[in-house]
Amino acid sequence: MKKNAKLLSLTLSTLLIMGTMVGCSTQKATDGGKKIGMVVSTLNNPFFVSMKAGAEKKAKELGYELVVLDSQNDAAKERSNVEDLVQQGIVDLIINPTDSDAVVNSITFANDSKIKVITVDRKANGGEVACHVASDNVKGGEMAAQFILEKLNGKGNIVELQGIPGASATRDRGQGFHNIVDKNAAVKVVASQAADFDRQKGLNVTENIIQATPKFEAIFAHNDEMALGAIKATKAANKDVIIVGFDGNDEAKAAVKSGDLTATIAQKPDLMGSIAVENAIKIAKGETVNKEVPVDLELIKK
């Protein structure tokens, strides 16, 4: 009798442990089904900090967990981040590429892991992407060029500060800018150099351009960070030039208001992050989404 009682006790204990393990497994699956991964090119830029905040707010509102990792503008770190998130059991991946070519390896890894991918702000030049959320960067470049030509009365010399070589935003903003200025024989782009969307590099590159090509009347920077660096360089050289940025971050808007920055083409990064999360959740639920989702732009000037 004692032997039977002991056997019954062991059986009940085993069943209890198994039930607990199943409960944990179910809970993990449930949590995983509510987890979205987001990889951002860099959080050392107010634009992407705002994008992250918009994404986090929307995810919380819709009852999803959003795990955000910073690639620090490093493609190898980007790949590592994607692998980490896949291991965490995400249902979808939102990625803001460091580079449109380099990101293909990361996206392919996600594809092979059966994870749907949404790109935001910058496109990927390969891999399977379910949805791309971005401003129309070509149109934004055209808006900047048209504004500069108006301020120059259709003639003059312009400097172009490019973003990260290989990034789709760099390519598209530059394309839009040249779509307009290259048609005007009275306008010349006297210098066009990469400053990697970075303020300090924007300052350094502008200083070098001033030394090498001192005669110009306007600068188009592919983002506000470079434009703010260019402001510092032109002030130090006592040059009064038109400077137009791109993004519309808070510091740039304040600089427009003070007169230091002539204008900025304002994106809405918080809205981009929010829309990316909305579409990621739709995809996770098996709903159909548009392949391209545009986000409005606005010219901010004094």
PDB file of C-alpha atoms in Angstrom:
ATOM      1  CA  MET A   1       0.000   0.000   0.000  1.00  0.00           C
ATOM      2  CA  LYS A   2       2.825   2.377   0.924  1.00  0.00           C
ATOM      3  CA  LYS A   3       4.572   1.469  -2.329  1.00  0.00           C
ATOM      4  CA  ASN A   4       1.429   2.359  -4.343  1.00  0.00           C
ATOM      5  CA  ALA A   5       1.025   5.636  -2.462  1.00  0.00           C
ATOM      6  CA  LYS A   6       4.665   6.542  -3.157  1.00  0.00           C
ATOM      7  CA  LEU A   7       4.196   5.712  -6.864  1.00  0.00           C
ATOM      8  CA  LEU A   8       1.040   7.831  -7.019  1.00  0.00           C
ATOM      9  CA  SER A   9       2.868  10.728  -5.356  1.00  0.00           C
ATOM     10  CA  LEU A  10       5.718  10.524  -7.873  1.00  0.00           C
ATOM     11  CA  THR A  11       3.244  10.392 -10.784  1.00  0.00           C
ATOM     12  CA  LEU A  12       1.379  13.446  -9.515  1.00  0.00           C
ATOM     13  CA  SER A  13       4.642  15.342  -9.016  1.00  0.00           C
ATOM     14  CA  THR A  14       5.770  14.503 -12.551  1.00  0.00           C
ATOM     15  CA  LEU A  15       2.457  15.638 -14.012  1.00  0.00           C
ATOM     16  CA  LEU A  16       2.629  18.857 -12.019  1.00  0.00           C
ATOM     17  CA  ILE A  17       6.165  19.606 -13.304  1.00  0.00           C
ATOM     18  CA  MET A  18       5.132  18.813 -16.887  1.00  0.00           C
ATOM     19  CA  GLY A  19       2.100  21.064 -16.547  1.00  0.00           C
ATOM     20  CA  THR A  20       4.285  23.885 -15.292  1.00  0.00           C
ATOM     21  CA  MET A  21       6.694  23.406 -18.211  1.00  0.00           C
ATOM     22  CA  VAL A  22       3.825  23.456 -20.716  1.00  0.00           C
ATOM     23  CA  GLY A  23       2.487  26.595 -19.044  1.00  0.00           C
ATOM     24  CA  CYS A  24       5.876  28.296 -19.376  1.00  0.00           C
ATOM     25  CA  SER A  25       6.166  27.202 -22.989  1.00  0.00           C
ATOM     26  CA  THR A  26       2.694  28.550 -23.800  1.00  0.00           C
ATOM     27  CA  GLN A  27       3.451  31.821 -22.038  1.00  0.00           C
ATOM     28  CA  LYS A  28       6.709  32.193 -23.994  1.00  0.00           C
ATOM     29  CA  ALA A  29       4.915  31.560 -27.298  1.00  0.00           C
ATOM     30  CA  THR A  30       2.257  34.096 -26.381  1.00  0.00           C
ATOM     31  CA  ASP A  31       4.868  36.691 -25.462  1.00  0.00           C
ATOM     32  CA  GLY A  32       6.853  35.949 -28.633  1.00  0.00           C
ATOM     33  CA  GLY A  33       3.718  36.480 -30.720  1.00  0.00           C
ATOM     34  CA  LYS A  34       3.519  39.998 -29.330  1.00  0.00           C
ATOM     35  CA  LYS A  35       7.167  40.935 -29.821  1.00  0.00           C
ATOM     36  CA  ILE A  36       8.413  43.061 -32.714  1.00  0.00           C
ATOM     37  CA  GLY A  37      12.084  43.814 -33.361  1.00  0.00           C
ATOM     38  CA  MET A  38      13.385  47.159 -34.551  1.00  0.00           C
ATOM     39  CA  VAL A  39      16.948  47.838 -35.669  1.00  0.00           C
ATOM     40  CA  VAL A  40      17.913  51.510 -36.076  1.00  0.00           C
ATOM     41  CA  SER A  41      21.000  52.686 -37.975  1.00  0.00           C
ATOM     42  CA  THR A  42      22.052  55.004 -35.127  1.00  0.00           C
ATOM     43  CA  LEU A  43      20.535  56.530 -32.015  1.00  0.00           C
ATOM     44  CA  ASN A  44      23.218  59.215 -32.041  1.00  0.00           C
ATOM     45  CA  ASN A  45      20.918  61.328 -34.186  1.00  0.00           C
ATOM     46  CA  PRO A  46      17.731  63.116 -33.015  1.00  0.00           C
ATOM     47  CA  PHE A  47      15.885  62.004 -36.161  1.00  0.00           C
ATOM     48  CA  PHE A  48      16.177  58.318 -35.321  1.00  0.00           C
ATOM     49  CA  VAL A  49      15.556  58.922 -31.621  1.00  0.00           C
ATOM     50  CA  SER A  50      12.227  60.484 -32.645  1.00  0.00           C
ATOM     51  CA  MET A  51      11.515  57.540 -34.964  1.00  0.00           C
ATOM     52  CA  LYS A  52      12.144  55.125 -32.075  1.00  0.00           C
ATOM     53  CA  ALA A  53       9.848  57.110 -29.764  1.00  0.00           C
ATOM     54  CA  GLY A  54       7.016  57.080 -32.314  1.00  0.00           C
ATOM     55  CA  ALA A  55       7.403  53.333 -32.817  1.00  0.00           C
ATOM     56  CA  GLU A  56       7.470  52.603 -29.090  1.00  0.00           C
ATOM     57  CA  LYS A  57       4.380  54.711 -28.444  1.00  0.00           C
ATOM     58  CA  LYS A  58       2.374  52.949 -31.157  1.00  0.00           C
ATOM     59  CA  ALA A  59       3.518  49.471 -30.057  1.00  0.00           C
ATOM     60  CA  LYS A  60       2.468  50.168 -26.467  1.00  0.00           C
ATOM     61  CA  GLU A  61      -0.860  51.563 -27.654  1.00  0.00           C
ATOM     62  CA  LEU A  62      -1.557  48.381 -29.643  1.00  0.00           C
ATOM     63  CA  GLY A  63      -0.380  46.016 -26.906  1.00  0.00           C
ATOM     64  CA  TYR A  64       2.877  44.819 -28.469  1.00  0.00           C
ATOM     65  CA  GLU A  65       6.399  44.680 -27.083  1.00  0.00           C
ATOM     66  CA  LEU A  66       8.955  46.518 -29.214  1.00  0.00           C
ATOM     67  CA  VAL A  67      12.643  45.673 -28.785  1.00  0.00           C
ATOM     68  CA  VAL A  68      14.870  48.384 -30.308  1.00  0.00           C
ATOM     69  CA  LEU A  69      18.578  47.868 -31.008  1.00  0.00           C
ATOM     70  CA  ASP A  70      21.131  50.434 -32.199  1.00  0.00           C
ATOM     71  CA  SER A  71      23.477  49.504 -35.086  1.00  0.00           C
ATOM     72  CA  GLN A  72      25.762  52.506 -34.431  1.00  0.00           C
ATOM     73  CA  ASN A  73      26.107  52.989 -38.210  1.00  0.00           C
ATOM     74  CA  ASP A  74      27.948  49.651 -38.446  1.00  0.00           C
ATOM     75  CA  ALA A  75      26.698  46.991 -40.897  1.00  0.00           C
ATOM     76  CA  ALA A  76      28.325  44.174 -38.882  1.00  0.00           C
ATOM     77  CA  LYS A  77      26.585  45.387 -35.717  1.00  0.00           C
ATOM     78  CA  GLU A  78      23.348  45.591 -37.708  1.00  0.00           C
ATOM     79  CA  ARG A  79      23.626  41.922 -38.694  1.00  0.00           C
ATOM     80  CA  SER A  80      24.397  40.950 -35.096  1.00  0.00           C
ATOM     81  CA  ASN A  81      21.344  42.892 -33.895  1.00  0.00           C
ATOM     82  CA  VAL A  82      19.083  41.101 -36.374  1.00  0.00           C
ATOM     83  CA  GLU A  83      20.417  37.700 -35.287  1.00  0.00           C
ATOM     84  CA  ASP A  84      19.850  38.647 -31.646  1.00  0.00           C
ATOM     85  CA  LEU A  85      16.251  39.680 -32.284  1.00  0.00           C
ATOM     86  CA  VAL A  86      15.481  36.531 -34.257  1.00  0.00           C
ATOM     87  CA  GLN A  87      16.774  34.499 -31.297  1.00  0.00           C
ATOM     88  CA  GLN A  88      14.393  36.444 -29.058  1.00  0.00           C
ATOM     89  CA  GLY A  89      11.424  35.154 -31.061  1.00  0.00           C
ATOM     90  CA  ILE A  90      10.179  38.310 -32.790  1.00  0.00           C
ATOM     91  CA  VAL A  91       7.246  38.018 -35.184  1.00  0.00           C
ATOM     92  CA  ASP A  92       8.360  40.858 -37.477  1.00  0.00           C
ATOM     93  CA  LEU A  93      11.473  42.953 -38.051  1.00  0.00           C
ATOM     94  CA  ILE A  94      11.493  46.704 -38.678  1.00  0.00           C
ATOM     95  CA  ILE A  95      14.880  47.835 -39.949  1.00  0.00           C
ATOM     96  CA  ASN A  96      16.320  51.246 -40.734  1.00  0.00           C
ATOM     97  CA  PRO A  97      19.372  50.255 -42.818  1.00  0.00           C
ATOM     98  CA  THR A  98      22.856  51.573 -42.183  1.00  0.00           C
ATOM     99  CA  ASP A  99      23.530  51.026 -45.890  1.00  0.00           C
ATOM    100  CA  SER A 100      21.145  49.918 -48.633  1.00  0.00           C
ATOM    101  CA  ASP A 101      23.567  47.278 -49.964  1.00  0.00           C
ATOM    102  CA  ALA A 102      25.074  46.007 -46.707  1.00  0.00           C
ATOM    103  CA  VAL A 103      21.643  45.489 -45.129  1.00  0.00           C
ATOM    104  CA  VAL A 104      20.765  42.810 -47.706  1.00  0.00           C
ATOM    105  CA  ASN A 105      22.653  40.147 -45.702  1.00  0.00           C
ATOM    106  CA  SER A 106      20.678  41.005 -42.568  1.00  0.00           C
ATOM    107  CA  ILE A 107      17.364  40.947 -44.407  1.00  0.00           C
ATOM    108  CA  THR A 108      18.210  37.633 -46.073  1.00  0.00           C
ATOM    109  CA  PHE A 109      18.967  36.171 -42.635  1.00  0.00           C
ATOM    110  CA  ALA A 110      15.546  37.326 -41.411  1.00  0.00           C
ATOM    111  CA  ASN A 111      13.902  35.938 -44.568  1.00  0.00           C
ATOM    112  CA  ASP A 112      15.565  32.556 -44.001  1.00  0.00           C
ATOM    113  CA  SER A 113      14.283  32.637 -40.419  1.00  0.00           C
ATOM    114  CA  LYS A 114      10.715  33.181 -41.723  1.00  0.00           C
ATOM    115  CA  ILE A 115      10.583  36.711 -40.278  1.00  0.00           C
ATOM    116  CA  LYS A 116       8.764  39.382 -42.301  1.00  0.00           C
ATOM    117  CA  VAL A 117      10.747  42.585 -42.832  1.00  0.00           C
ATOM    118  CA  ILE A 118       9.647  46.230 -42.960  1.00  0.00           C
ATOM    119  CA  THR A 119      12.225  48.839 -43.964  1.00  0.00           C
ATOM    120  CA  VAL A 120      11.870  52.424 -42.786  1.00  0.00           C
ATOM    121  CA  ASP A 121      13.414  55.663 -44.115  1.00  0.00           C
ATOM    122  CA  ARG A 122      16.102  53.884 -46.178  1.00  0.00           C
ATOM    123  CA  LYS A 123      15.485  51.149 -48.715  1.00  0.00           C
ATOM    124  CA  ALA A 124      17.305  47.840 -49.128  1.00  0.00           C
ATOM    125  CA  ASN A 125      18.811  46.896 -52.465  1.00  0.00           C
ATOM    126  CA  GLY A 126      17.864  43.250 -52.050  1.00  0.00           C
ATOM    127  CA  GLY A 127      16.220  40.656 -49.851  1.00  0.00           C
ATOM    128  CA  GLU A 128      12.473  40.202 -49.431  1.00  0.00           C
ATOM    129  CA  VAL A 129      10.854  43.314 -47.935  1.00  0.00           C
ATOM    130  CA  ALA A 130       7.137  43.208 -47.176  1.00  0.00           C
ATOM    131  CA  CYS A 131       6.716  46.965 -46.776  1.00  0.00           C
ATOM    132  CA  HIS A 132       8.789  50.142 -47.027  1.00  0.00           C
ATOM    133  CA  VAL A 133       7.814  53.249 -45.015  1.00  0.00           C
ATOM    134  CA  ALA A 134       9.536  56.500 -45.974  1.00  0.00           C
ATOM    135  CA  SER A 135       9.251  60.069 -47.093  1.00  0.00           C
ATOM    136  CA  ASP A 136       9.578  60.697 -50.816  1.00  0.00           C
ATOM    137  CA  ASN A 137      13.257  61.620 -50.651  1.00  0.00           C
ATOM    138  CA  VAL A 138      13.476  62.414 -54.373  1.00  0.00           C
ATOM    139  CA  LYS A 139      10.631  64.891 -53.998  1.00  0.00           C
ATOM    140  CA  GLY A 140      12.300  66.351 -50.897  1.00  0.00           C
ATOM    141  CA  GLY A 141      15.541  66.915 -52.796  1.00  0.00           C
ATOM    142  CA  GLU A 142      13.571  68.656 -55.529  1.00  0.00           C
ATOM    143  CA  MET A 143      11.820  70.854 -52.951  1.00  0.00           C
ATOM    144  CA  ALA A 144      15.184  71.890 -51.499  1.00  0.00           C
ATOM    145  CA  ALA A 145      16.621  72.692 -54.937  1.00  0.00           C
ATOM    146  CA  GLN A 146      13.587  74.728 -55.997  1.00  0.00           C
ATOM    147  CA  PHE A 147      13.715  76.752 -52.785  1.00  0.00           C
ATOM    148  CA  ILE A 148      17.453  77.425 -53.193  1.00  0.00           C
ATOM    149  CA  LEU A 149      16.999  78.527 -56.824  1.00  0.00           C
ATOM    150  CA  GLU A 150      14.271  80.947 -55.747  1.00  0.00           C
ATOM    151  CA  LYS A 151      16.558  82.423 -53.081  1.00  0.00           C
ATOM    152  CA  LEU A 152      19.414  82.711 -55.612  1.00  0.00           C
ATOM    153  CA  ASN A 153      17.148  84.222 -58.275  1.00  0.00           C
ATOM    154  CA  GLY A 154      18.077  81.344 -60.565  1.00  0.00           C
ATOM    155  CA  LYS A 155      21.860  81.727 -60.625  1.00  0.00           C
ATOM    156  CA  GLY A 156      24.884  81.032 -58.411  1.00  0.00           C
ATOM    157  CA  ASN A 157      27.207  78.405 -56.980  1.00  0.00           C
ATOM    158  CA  ILE A 158      25.962  75.657 -54.656  1.00  0.00           C
ATOM    159  CA  VAL A 159      27.703  73.189 -52.349  1.00  0.00           C
ATOM    160  CA  GLU A 160      26.130  69.784 -51.714  1.00  0.00           C
ATOM    161  CA  LEU A 161      26.825  67.838 -48.511  1.00  0.00           C
ATOM    162  CA  GLN A 162      25.946  64.209 -49.190  1.00  0.00           C
ATOM    163  CA  GLY A 163      24.894  61.630 -46.621  1.00  0.00           C
ATOM    164  CA  ILE A 164      26.338  58.152 -46.159  1.00  0.00           C
ATOM    165  CA  PRO A 165      27.474  56.774 -49.545  1.00  0.00           C
ATOM    166  CA  GLY A 166      25.280  53.800 -50.446  1.00  0.00           C
ATOM    167  CA  ALA A 167      22.292  54.833 -48.324  1.00  0.00           C
ATOM    168  CA  SER A 168      19.072  55.155 -50.337  1.00  0.00           C
ATOM    169  CA  ALA A 169      18.286  58.489 -48.654  1.00  0.00           C
ATOM    170  CA  THR A 170      21.609  59.861 -49.913  1.00  0.00           C
ATOM    171  CA  ARG A 171      20.968  58.625 -53.420  1.00  0.00           C
ATOM    172  CA  ASP A 172      17.343  59.793 -53.595  1.00  0.00           C
ATOM    173  CA  ARG A 173      17.832  63.232 -52.027  1.00  0.00           C
ATOM    174  CA  GLY A 174      20.800  63.833 -54.305  1.00  0.00           C
ATOM    175  CA  GLN A 175      18.826  62.674 -57.326  1.00  0.00           C
ATOM    176  CA  GLY A 176      15.937  65.025 -56.558  1.00  0.00           C
ATOM    177  CA  PHE A 177      18.317  67.927 -55.982  1.00  0.00           C
ATOM    178  CA  HIS A 178      20.142  67.340 -59.280  1.00  0.00           C
ATOM    179  CA  ASN A 179      16.833  66.819 -61.148  1.00  0.00           C
ATOM    180  CA  ILE A 180      16.283  70.550 -60.645  1.00  0.00           C
ATOM    181  CA  VAL A 181      19.685  72.237 -60.498  1.00  0.00           C
ATOM    182  CA  ASP A 182      21.256  70.342 -63.412  1.00  0.00           C
ATOM    183  CA  LYS A 183      18.653  71.778 -65.772  1.00  0.00           C
ATOM    184  CA  ASN A 184      19.725  75.343 -64.987  1.00  0.00           C
ATOM    185  CA  ALA A 185      22.854  76.460 -66.836  1.00  0.00           C
ATOM    186  CA  ALA A 186      23.207  79.519 -64.586  1.00  0.00           C
ATOM    187  CA  VAL A 187      23.641  77.312 -61.515  1.00  0.00           C
ATOM    188  CA  LYS A 188      26.758  75.292 -60.746  1.00  0.00           C
ATOM    189  CA  VAL A 189      27.340  72.695 -58.027  1.00  0.00           C
ATOM    190  CA  VAL A 190      30.949  73.608 -57.199  1.00  0.00           C
ATOM    191  CA  ALA A 191      31.478  70.911 -54.559  1.00  0.00           C
ATOM    192  CA  SER A 192      29.617  67.706 -53.693  1.00  0.00           C
ATOM    193  CA  GLN A 193      31.138  65.678 -50.867  1.00  0.00           C
ATOM    194  CA  ALA A 194      29.991  63.044 -48.367  1.00  0.00           C
ATOM    195  CA  ALA A 195      29.731  64.024 -44.699  1.00  0.00           C
ATOM    196  CA  ASP A 196      27.891  60.847 -43.652  1.00  0.00           C
ATOM    197  CA  PHE A 197      24.831  62.539 -42.103  1.00  0.00           C
ATOM    198  CA  ASP A 198      27.126  63.583 -39.221  1.00  0.00           C
ATOM    199  CA  ARG A 199      27.341  67.065 -37.683  1.00  0.00           C
ATOM    200  CA  GLN A 200      31.078  67.053 -36.966  1.00  0.00           C
ATOM    201  CA  LYS A 201      31.824  65.747 -40.453  1.00  0.00           C
ATOM    202  CA  GLY A 202      29.479  68.378 -41.876  1.00  0.00           C
ATOM    203  CA  LEU A 203      31.563  71.002 -40.081  1.00  0.00           C
ATOM    204  CA  ASN A 204      34.892  69.534 -41.214  1.00  0.00           C
ATOM    205  CA  VAL A 205      33.881  68.995 -44.849  1.00  0.00           C
ATOM    206  CA  THR A 206      32.433  72.516 -45.082  1.00  0.00           C
ATOM    207  CA  GLU A 207      35.637  73.987 -43.651  1.00  0.00           C
ATOM    208  CA  ASN A 208      37.659  72.137 -46.290  1.00  0.00           C
ATOM    209  CA  ILE A 209      35.338  73.261 -49.080  1.00  0.00           C
ATOM    210  CA  ILE A 210      35.595  76.898 -47.940  1.00  0.00           C
ATOM    211  CA  GLN A 211      39.382  76.621 -48.190  1.00  0.00           C
ATOM    212  CA  ALA A 212      39.355  74.942 -51.602  1.00  0.00           C
ATOM    213  CA  THR A 213      36.306  76.601 -53.208  1.00  0.00           C
ATOM    214  CA  PRO A 214      35.534  79.844 -51.378  1.00  0.00           C
ATOM    215  CA  LYS A 215      33.045  81.241 -53.935  1.00  0.00           C
ATOM    216  CA  PHE A 216      29.564  79.810 -53.316  1.00  0.00           C
ATOM    217  CA  GLU A 217      26.235  81.216 -52.209  1.00  0.00           C
ATOM    218  CA  ALA A 218      24.274  78.207 -50.958  1.00  0.00           C
ATOM    219  CA  ILE A 219      24.618  74.800 -49.283  1.00  0.00           C
ATOM    220  CA  PHE A 220      22.211  71.875 -49.556  1.00  0.00           C
ATOM    221  CA  ALA A 221      22.844  69.310 -46.822  1.00  0.00           C
ATOM    222  CA  HIS A 222      21.185  65.905 -47.095  1.00  0.00           C
ATOM    223  CA  ASN A 223      20.235  66.119 -43.411  1.00  0.00           C
ATOM    224  CA  ASP A 224      19.947  68.677 -40.607  1.00  0.00           C
ATOM    225  CA  GLU A 225      22.921  67.377 -38.642  1.00  0.00           C
ATOM    226  CA  MET A 226      25.287  68.200 -41.511  1.00  0.00           C
ATOM    227  CA  ALA A 227      23.507  71.520 -42.062  1.00  0.00           C
ATOM    228  CA  LEU A 228      24.060  72.463 -38.404  1.00  0.00           C
ATOM    229  CA  GLY A 229      27.742  71.602 -38.777  1.00  0.00           C
ATOM    230  CA  ALA A 230      27.888  73.727 -41.942  1.00  0.00           C
ATOM    231  CA  ILE A 231      26.387  76.684 -40.063  1.00  0.00           C
ATOM    232  CA  LYS A 232      29.241  76.555 -37.554  1.00  0.00           C
ATOM    233  CA  ALA A 233      31.844  76.421 -40.332  1.00  0.00           C
ATOM    234  CA  THR A 234      30.375  79.306 -42.345  1.00  0.00           C
ATOM    235  CA  LYS A 235      30.001  81.476 -39.242  1.00  0.00           C
ATOM    236  CA  ALA A 236      33.645  80.900 -38.332  1.00  0.00           C
ATOM    237  CA  ALA A 237      34.625  81.943 -41.869  1.00  0.00           C
ATOM    238  CA  ASN A 238      32.298  84.987 -41.788  1.00  0.00           C
ATOM    239  CA  LYS A 239      30.407  83.641 -44.811  1.00  0.00           C
ATOM    240  CA  ASP A 240      26.732  84.544 -45.222  1.00  0.00           C
ATOM    241  CA  VAL A 241      25.226  81.772 -47.351  1.00  0.00           C
ATOM    242  CA  ILE A 242      21.874  80.066 -47.836  1.00  0.00           C
ATOM    243  CA  ILE A 243      21.820  76.743 -45.977  1.00  0.00           C
ATOM    244  CA  VAL A 244      19.038  74.189 -46.425  1.00  0.00           C
ATOM    245  CA  GLY A 245      18.858  70.976 -44.415  1.00  0.00           C
ATOM    246  CA  PHE A 246      16.624  67.917 -44.475  1.00  0.00           C
ATOM    247  CA  ASP A 247      14.681  66.145 -41.670  1.00  0.00           C
ATOM    248  CA  GLY A 248      13.097  68.954 -39.656  1.00  0.00           C
ATOM    249  CA  ASN A 249      14.450  67.986 -36.225  1.00  0.00           C
ATOM    250  CA  ASP A 250      13.793  70.311 -33.278  1.00  0.00           C
ATOM    251  CA  GLU A 251      17.234  71.925 -33.309  1.00  0.00           C
ATOM    252  CA  ALA A 252      16.972  72.624 -37.022  1.00  0.00           C
ATOM    253  CA  LYS A 253      13.544  74.185 -36.584  1.00  0.00           C
ATOM    254  CA  ALA A 254      14.953  76.412 -33.839  1.00  0.00           C
ATOM    255  CA  ALA A 255      17.841  77.355 -36.162  1.00  0.00           C
ATOM    256  CA  VAL A 256      15.349  78.329 -38.887  1.00  0.00           C
ATOM    257  CA  LYS A 257      13.458  80.451 -36.373  1.00  0.00           C
ATOM    258  CA  SER A 258      16.672  82.211 -35.278  1.00  0.00           C
ATOM    259  CA  GLY A 259      17.757  82.753 -38.883  1.00  0.00           C
ATOM    260  CA  ASP A 260      20.888  80.581 -38.710  1.00  0.00           C
ATOM    261  CA  LEU A 261      19.362  77.943 -41.000  1.00  0.00           C
ATOM    262  CA  THR A 262      17.521  79.183 -44.093  1.00  0.00           C
ATOM    263  CA  ALA A 263      15.150  76.222 -44.348  1.00  0.00           C
ATOM    264  CA  THR A 264      14.732  72.502 -43.782  1.00  0.00           C
ATOM    265  CA  ILE A 265      12.706  69.859 -45.579  1.00  0.00           C
ATOM    266  CA  ALA A 266      10.830  68.386 -42.639  1.00  0.00           C
ATOM    267  CA  GLN A 267      10.141  64.709 -42.373  1.00  0.00           C
ATOM    268  CA  LYS A 268       8.009  63.218 -39.620  1.00  0.00           C
ATOM    269  CA  PRO A 269      10.216  60.506 -38.094  1.00  0.00           C
ATOM    270  CA  ASP A 270       7.886  59.812 -35.162  1.00  0.00           C
ATOM    271  CA  LEU A 271       5.052  59.208 -37.634  1.00  0.00           C
ATOM    272  CA  MET A 272       7.326  56.990 -39.736  1.00  0.00           C
ATOM    273  CA  GLY A 273       8.090  54.848 -36.689  1.00  0.00           C
ATOM    274  CA  SER A 274       4.406  54.684 -35.771  1.00  0.00           C
ATOM    275  CA  ILE A 275       3.325  53.694 -39.291  1.00  0.00           C
ATOM    276  CA  ALA A 276       6.070  51.053 -39.481  1.00  0.00           C
ATOM    277  CA  VAL A 277       4.765  49.420 -36.280  1.00  0.00           C
ATOM    278  CA  GLU A 278       1.154  49.580 -37.497  1.00  0.00           C
ATOM    279  CA  ASN A 279       2.113  47.781 -40.690  1.00  0.00           C
ATOM    280  CA  ALA A 280       4.275  45.241 -38.840  1.00  0.00           C
ATOM    281  CA  ILE A 281       1.288  44.309 -36.671  1.00  0.00           C
ATOM    282  CA  LYS A 282      -0.983  44.014 -39.714  1.00  0.00           C
ATOM    283  CA  ILE A 283       1.553  41.689 -41.334  1.00  0.00           C
ATOM    284  CA  ALA A 284       1.811  39.623 -38.126  1.00  0.00           C
ATOM    285  CA  LYS A 285      -1.970  39.200 -38.218  1.00  0.00           C
ATOM    286  CA  GLY A 286      -1.876  38.055 -41.837  1.00  0.00           C
ATOM    287  CA  GLU A 287      -3.372  41.243 -43.239  1.00  0.00           C
ATOM    288  CA  THR A 288      -2.352  42.777 -46.582  1.00  0.00           C
ATOM    289  CA  VAL A 289      -0.281  45.973 -46.551  1.00  0.00           C
ATOM    290  CA  ASN A 290       0.963  48.306 -49.286  1.00  0.00           C
ATOM    291  CA  LYS A 291       4.466  47.648 -50.562  1.00  0.00           C
ATOM    292  CA  GLU A 292       5.301  51.379 -50.359  1.00  0.00           C
ATOM    293  CA  VAL A 293       3.869  53.680 -47.673  1.00  0.00           C
ATOM    294  CA  PRO A 294       4.704  57.379 -48.213  1.00  0.00           C
ATOM    295  CA  VAL A 295       4.925  59.914 -45.362  1.00  0.00           C
ATOM    296  CA  ASP A 296       4.351  63.616 -46.056  1.00  0.00           C
ATOM    297  CA  LEU A 297       7.120  66.246 -46.250  1.00  0.00           C
ATOM    298  CA  GLU A 298       6.992  69.947 -45.390  1.00  0.00           C
ATOM    299  CA  LEU A 299       9.239  72.928 -46.232  1.00  0.00           C
ATOM    300  CA  ILE A 300       9.972  74.874 -43.045  1.00  0.00           C
ATOM    301  CA  LYS A 301      11.318  78.380 -43.579  1.00  0.00           C
ATOM    302  CA  LYS A 302      11.236  81.650 -41.681  1.00  0.00           C
TER     303      LYS A 302
END
